[in-house]
PDB file of C-alpha atoms in Angstrom:
ATOM      1  CA  UNK A   1       0.000   0.000   0.000  1.00 52.00           C
ATOM      2  CA  UNK A   2       1.294   3.453  -0.783  1.00 52.00           C
ATOM      3  CA  UNK A   3       1.943   6.039   1.900  1.00 50.00           C
ATOM      4  CA  UNK A   4      -0.791   8.217   0.425  1.00 50.00           C
ATOM      5  CA  UNK A   5      -3.486   5.548   0.868  1.00 49.00           C
ATOM      6  CA  UNK A   6      -2.324   4.865   4.408  1.00 45.00           C
ATOM      7  CA  UNK A   7      -2.422   8.605   5.181  1.00 43.00           C
ATOM      8  CA  UNK A   8      -5.990   8.923   3.858  1.00 42.00           C
ATOM      9  CA  UNK A   9      -7.086   5.858   5.804  1.00 44.00           C
ATOM     10  CA  UNK A  10      -5.573   7.307   8.986  1.00 45.00           C
ATOM     11  CA  UNK A  11      -7.411  10.626   8.516  1.00 46.00           C
ATOM     12  CA  UNK A  12     -10.690   8.798   7.860  1.00 46.00           C
ATOM     13  CA  UNK A  13     -10.276   6.628  10.957  1.00 50.00           C
ATOM     14  CA  UNK A  14      -9.431   9.655  13.108  1.00 48.00           C
ATOM     15  CA  UNK A  15     -12.448  11.534  11.773  1.00 46.00           C
ATOM     16  CA  UNK A  16     -14.795   8.655  12.557  1.00 43.00           C
ATOM     17  CA  UNK A  17     -13.408   8.305  16.053  1.00 46.00           C
ATOM     18  CA  UNK A  18     -13.796  12.032  16.747  1.00 46.00           C
ATOM     19  CA  UNK A  19     -17.296  12.424  15.346  1.00 44.00           C
ATOM     20  CA  UNK A  20     -20.143  12.051  17.845  1.00 47.00           C
ATOM     21  CA  UNK A  21     -22.256   8.950  17.578  1.00 45.00           C
ATOM     22  CA  UNK A  22     -25.458   9.488  15.643  1.00 44.00           C
ATOM     23  CA  UNK A  23     -28.352  10.319  17.920  1.00 41.00           C
ATOM     24  CA  UNK A  24     -30.743   7.468  18.353  1.00 44.00           C
ATOM     25  CA  UNK A  25     -34.264   8.245  19.504  1.00 41.00           C
ATOM     26  CA  UNK A  26     -34.432   7.360  23.170  1.00 38.00           C
ATOM     27  CA  UNK A  27     -37.254   5.122  24.326  1.00 37.00           C
ATOM     28  CA  UNK A  28     -39.984   6.608  26.453  1.00 33.00           C
ATOM     29  CA  UNK A  29     -38.678   6.910  29.988  1.00 35.00           C
ATOM     30  CA  UNK A  30     -41.427   8.933  31.657  1.00 38.00           C
ATOM     31  CA  UNK A  31     -43.921   6.094  31.405  1.00 38.00           C
ATOM     32  CA  UNK A  32     -42.397   3.370  33.500  1.00 35.00           C
ATOM     33  CA  UNK A  33     -45.140   0.826  33.437  1.00 38.00           C
ATOM     34  CA  UNK A  34     -48.638   0.807  32.103  1.00 41.00           C
ATOM     35  CA  UNK A  35     -51.360  -1.709  31.669  1.00 42.00           C
ATOM     36  CA  UNK A  36     -55.032  -2.374  31.612  1.00 42.00           C
ATOM     37  CA  UNK A  37     -56.372  -3.350  34.992  1.00 42.00           C
ATOM     38  CA  UNK A  38     -58.170  -6.644  35.266  1.00 42.00           C
ATOM     39  CA  UNK A  39     -58.130  -7.350  31.559  1.00 44.00           C
ATOM     40  CA  UNK A  40     -55.208  -9.695  31.173  1.00 43.00           C
ATOM     41  CA  UNK A  41     -53.660  -7.321  28.656  1.00 48.00           C
ATOM     42  CA  UNK A  42     -50.339  -5.575  28.242  1.00 51.00           C
ATOM     43  CA  UNK A  43     -49.324  -1.952  27.608  1.00 51.00           C
ATOM     44  CA  UNK A  44     -48.588  -2.850  23.997  1.00 53.00           C
ATOM     45  CA  UNK A  45     -52.278  -3.424  23.397  1.00 54.00           C
ATOM     46  CA  UNK A  46     -52.754   0.332  23.400  1.00 56.00           C
ATOM     47  CA  UNK A  47     -50.181   0.671  20.644  1.00 56.00           C
ATOM     48  CA  UNK A  48     -47.134   2.912  20.418  1.00 59.00           C
ATOM     49  CA  UNK A  49     -49.064   6.025  19.376  1.00 61.00           C
ATOM     50  CA  UNK A  50     -50.969   6.067  22.647  1.00 59.00           C
ATOM     51  CA  UNK A  51     -47.815   5.928  24.726  1.00 59.00           C
ATOM     52  CA  UNK A  52     -46.137   8.485  22.478  1.00 62.00           C
ATOM     53  CA  UNK A  53     -49.057  10.828  23.148  1.00 62.00           C
ATOM     54  CA  UNK A  54     -48.892  10.163  26.882  1.00 63.00           C
ATOM     55  CA  UNK A  55     -45.172  10.850  26.879  1.00 61.00           C
ATOM     56  CA  UNK A  56     -45.568  14.064  24.885  1.00 63.00           C
ATOM     57  CA  UNK A  57     -48.354  15.330  27.123  1.00 59.00           C
ATOM     58  CA  UNK A  58     -46.859  14.334  30.447  1.00 61.00           C
ATOM     59  CA  UNK A  59     -43.107  14.842  30.270  1.00 59.00           C
ATOM     60  CA  UNK A  60     -41.860  17.045  33.129  1.00 60.00           C
ATOM     61  CA  UNK A  61     -45.352  18.075  34.175  1.00 59.00           C
ATOM     62  CA  UNK A  62     -47.307  17.555  37.350  1.00 58.00           C
ATOM     63  CA  UNK A  63     -50.578  17.183  35.495  1.00 57.00           C
ATOM     64  CA  UNK A  64     -51.437  16.271  31.963  1.00 59.00           C
ATOM     65  CA  UNK A  65     -54.416  15.466  29.820  1.00 56.00           C
ATOM     66  CA  UNK A  66     -54.605  12.516  27.501  1.00 56.00           C
ATOM     67  CA  UNK A  67     -57.462  12.265  25.070  1.00 52.00           C
ATOM     68  CA  UNK A  68     -58.589   8.742  24.342  1.00 50.00           C
ATOM     69  CA  UNK A  69     -59.799   8.550  20.779  1.00 47.00           C
ATOM     70  CA  UNK A  70     -60.790   5.989  18.220  1.00 46.00           C
ATOM     71  CA  UNK A  71     -57.171   5.740  17.137  1.00 46.00           C
ATOM     72  CA  UNK A  72     -56.601   3.580  20.200  1.00 46.00           C
ATOM     73  CA  UNK A  73     -58.047   0.063  20.404  1.00 49.00           C
ATOM     74  CA  UNK A  74     -61.033   1.044  22.529  1.00 49.00           C
ATOM     75  CA  UNK A  75     -63.055  -1.761  21.024  1.00 49.00           C
ATOM     76  CA  UNK A  76     -60.616  -4.170  22.641  1.00 48.00           C
ATOM     77  CA  UNK A  77     -61.166  -2.495  26.002  1.00 46.00           C
ATOM     78  CA  UNK A  78     -64.919  -2.564  25.612  1.00 47.00           C
ATOM     79  CA  UNK A  79     -64.819  -6.189  24.536  1.00 47.00           C
ATOM     80  CA  UNK A  80     -63.292  -7.043  27.893  1.00 44.00           C
ATOM     81  CA  UNK A  81     -65.626  -4.598  29.654  1.00 46.00           C
ATOM     82  CA  UNK A  82     -62.654  -2.763  31.060  1.00 47.00           C
ATOM     83  CA  UNK A  83     -63.560   0.215  33.178  1.00 46.00           C
ATOM     84  CA  UNK A  84     -60.110   1.419  34.098  1.00 48.00           C
ATOM     85  CA  UNK A  85     -56.474   1.337  33.209  1.00 50.00           C
ATOM     86  CA  UNK A  86     -53.432   2.440  35.095  1.00 48.00           C
ATOM     87  CA  UNK A  87     -50.327   4.377  34.247  1.00 49.00           C
ATOM     88  CA  UNK A  88     -47.199   4.471  36.362  1.00 44.00           C
ATOM     89  CA  UNK A  89     -44.931   7.501  36.073  1.00 44.00           C
ATOM     90  CA  UNK A  90     -41.383   8.086  37.213  1.00 40.00           C
ATOM     91  CA  UNK A  91     -42.527  11.327  38.803  1.00 42.00           C
ATOM     92  CA  UNK A  92     -44.490   9.474  41.462  1.00 39.00           C
ATOM     93  CA  UNK A  93     -43.406   5.866  41.373  1.00 41.00           C
ATOM     94  CA  UNK A  94     -47.051   5.214  42.162  1.00 43.00           C
ATOM     95  CA  UNK A  95     -49.825   3.815  40.076  1.00 45.00           C
ATOM     96  CA  UNK A  96     -52.416   6.298  38.932  1.00 48.00           C
ATOM     97  CA  UNK A  97     -55.668   4.720  37.922  1.00 50.00           C
ATOM     98  CA  UNK A  98     -57.795   6.347  35.281  1.00 50.00           C
ATOM     99  CA  UNK A  99     -61.339   5.163  35.086  1.00 48.00           C
ATOM    100  CA  UNK A 100     -64.536   6.149  33.399  1.00 47.00           C
ATOM    101  CA  UNK A 101     -67.794   4.796  32.086  1.00 44.00           C
ATOM    102  CA  UNK A 102     -66.383   4.031  28.651  1.00 45.00           C
ATOM    103  CA  UNK A 103     -62.760   5.229  28.549  1.00 46.00           C
ATOM    104  CA  UNK A 104     -63.489   7.287  25.464  1.00 43.00           C
ATOM    105  CA  UNK A 105     -63.127  10.766  26.926  1.00 46.00           C
ATOM    106  CA  UNK A 106     -60.291  13.027  27.906  1.00 48.00           C
ATOM    107  CA  UNK A 107     -58.673  12.048  31.159  1.00 51.00           C
ATOM    108  CA  UNK A 108     -56.312  13.901  33.458  1.00 53.00           C
ATOM    109  CA  UNK A 109     -53.291  12.136  34.904  1.00 52.00           C
ATOM    110  CA  UNK A 110     -51.958  13.650  38.114  1.00 50.00           C
ATOM    111  CA  UNK A 111     -48.452  13.396  39.441  1.00 46.00           C
ATOM    112  CA  UNK A 112     -47.748  14.312  43.044  1.00 41.00           C
TER     113      UNK A 112
END
């Protein structure tokens, strides 16, 4: 290998080592645990958009509103006759239960 190729390879390697790692979208950290109470279901059943909305509404706040709409699998909840679900936030470390007659309205999640 010529000295010129080695020199270019050394510059390229140094540049890669010095450049910051590409930013990777961090997973949601504000919502620690979530589920549907008494339904034998998992947080994933709500789908990622729901938890994205919760995260966006609730990050670094003591109170937030989350609107439950048809974009979430409410039919699944109603099929199991679920009347409540719970969300656990880092800000409290405690479970906050949200309940309603049909879980199709806007709800407020409180953090102490």
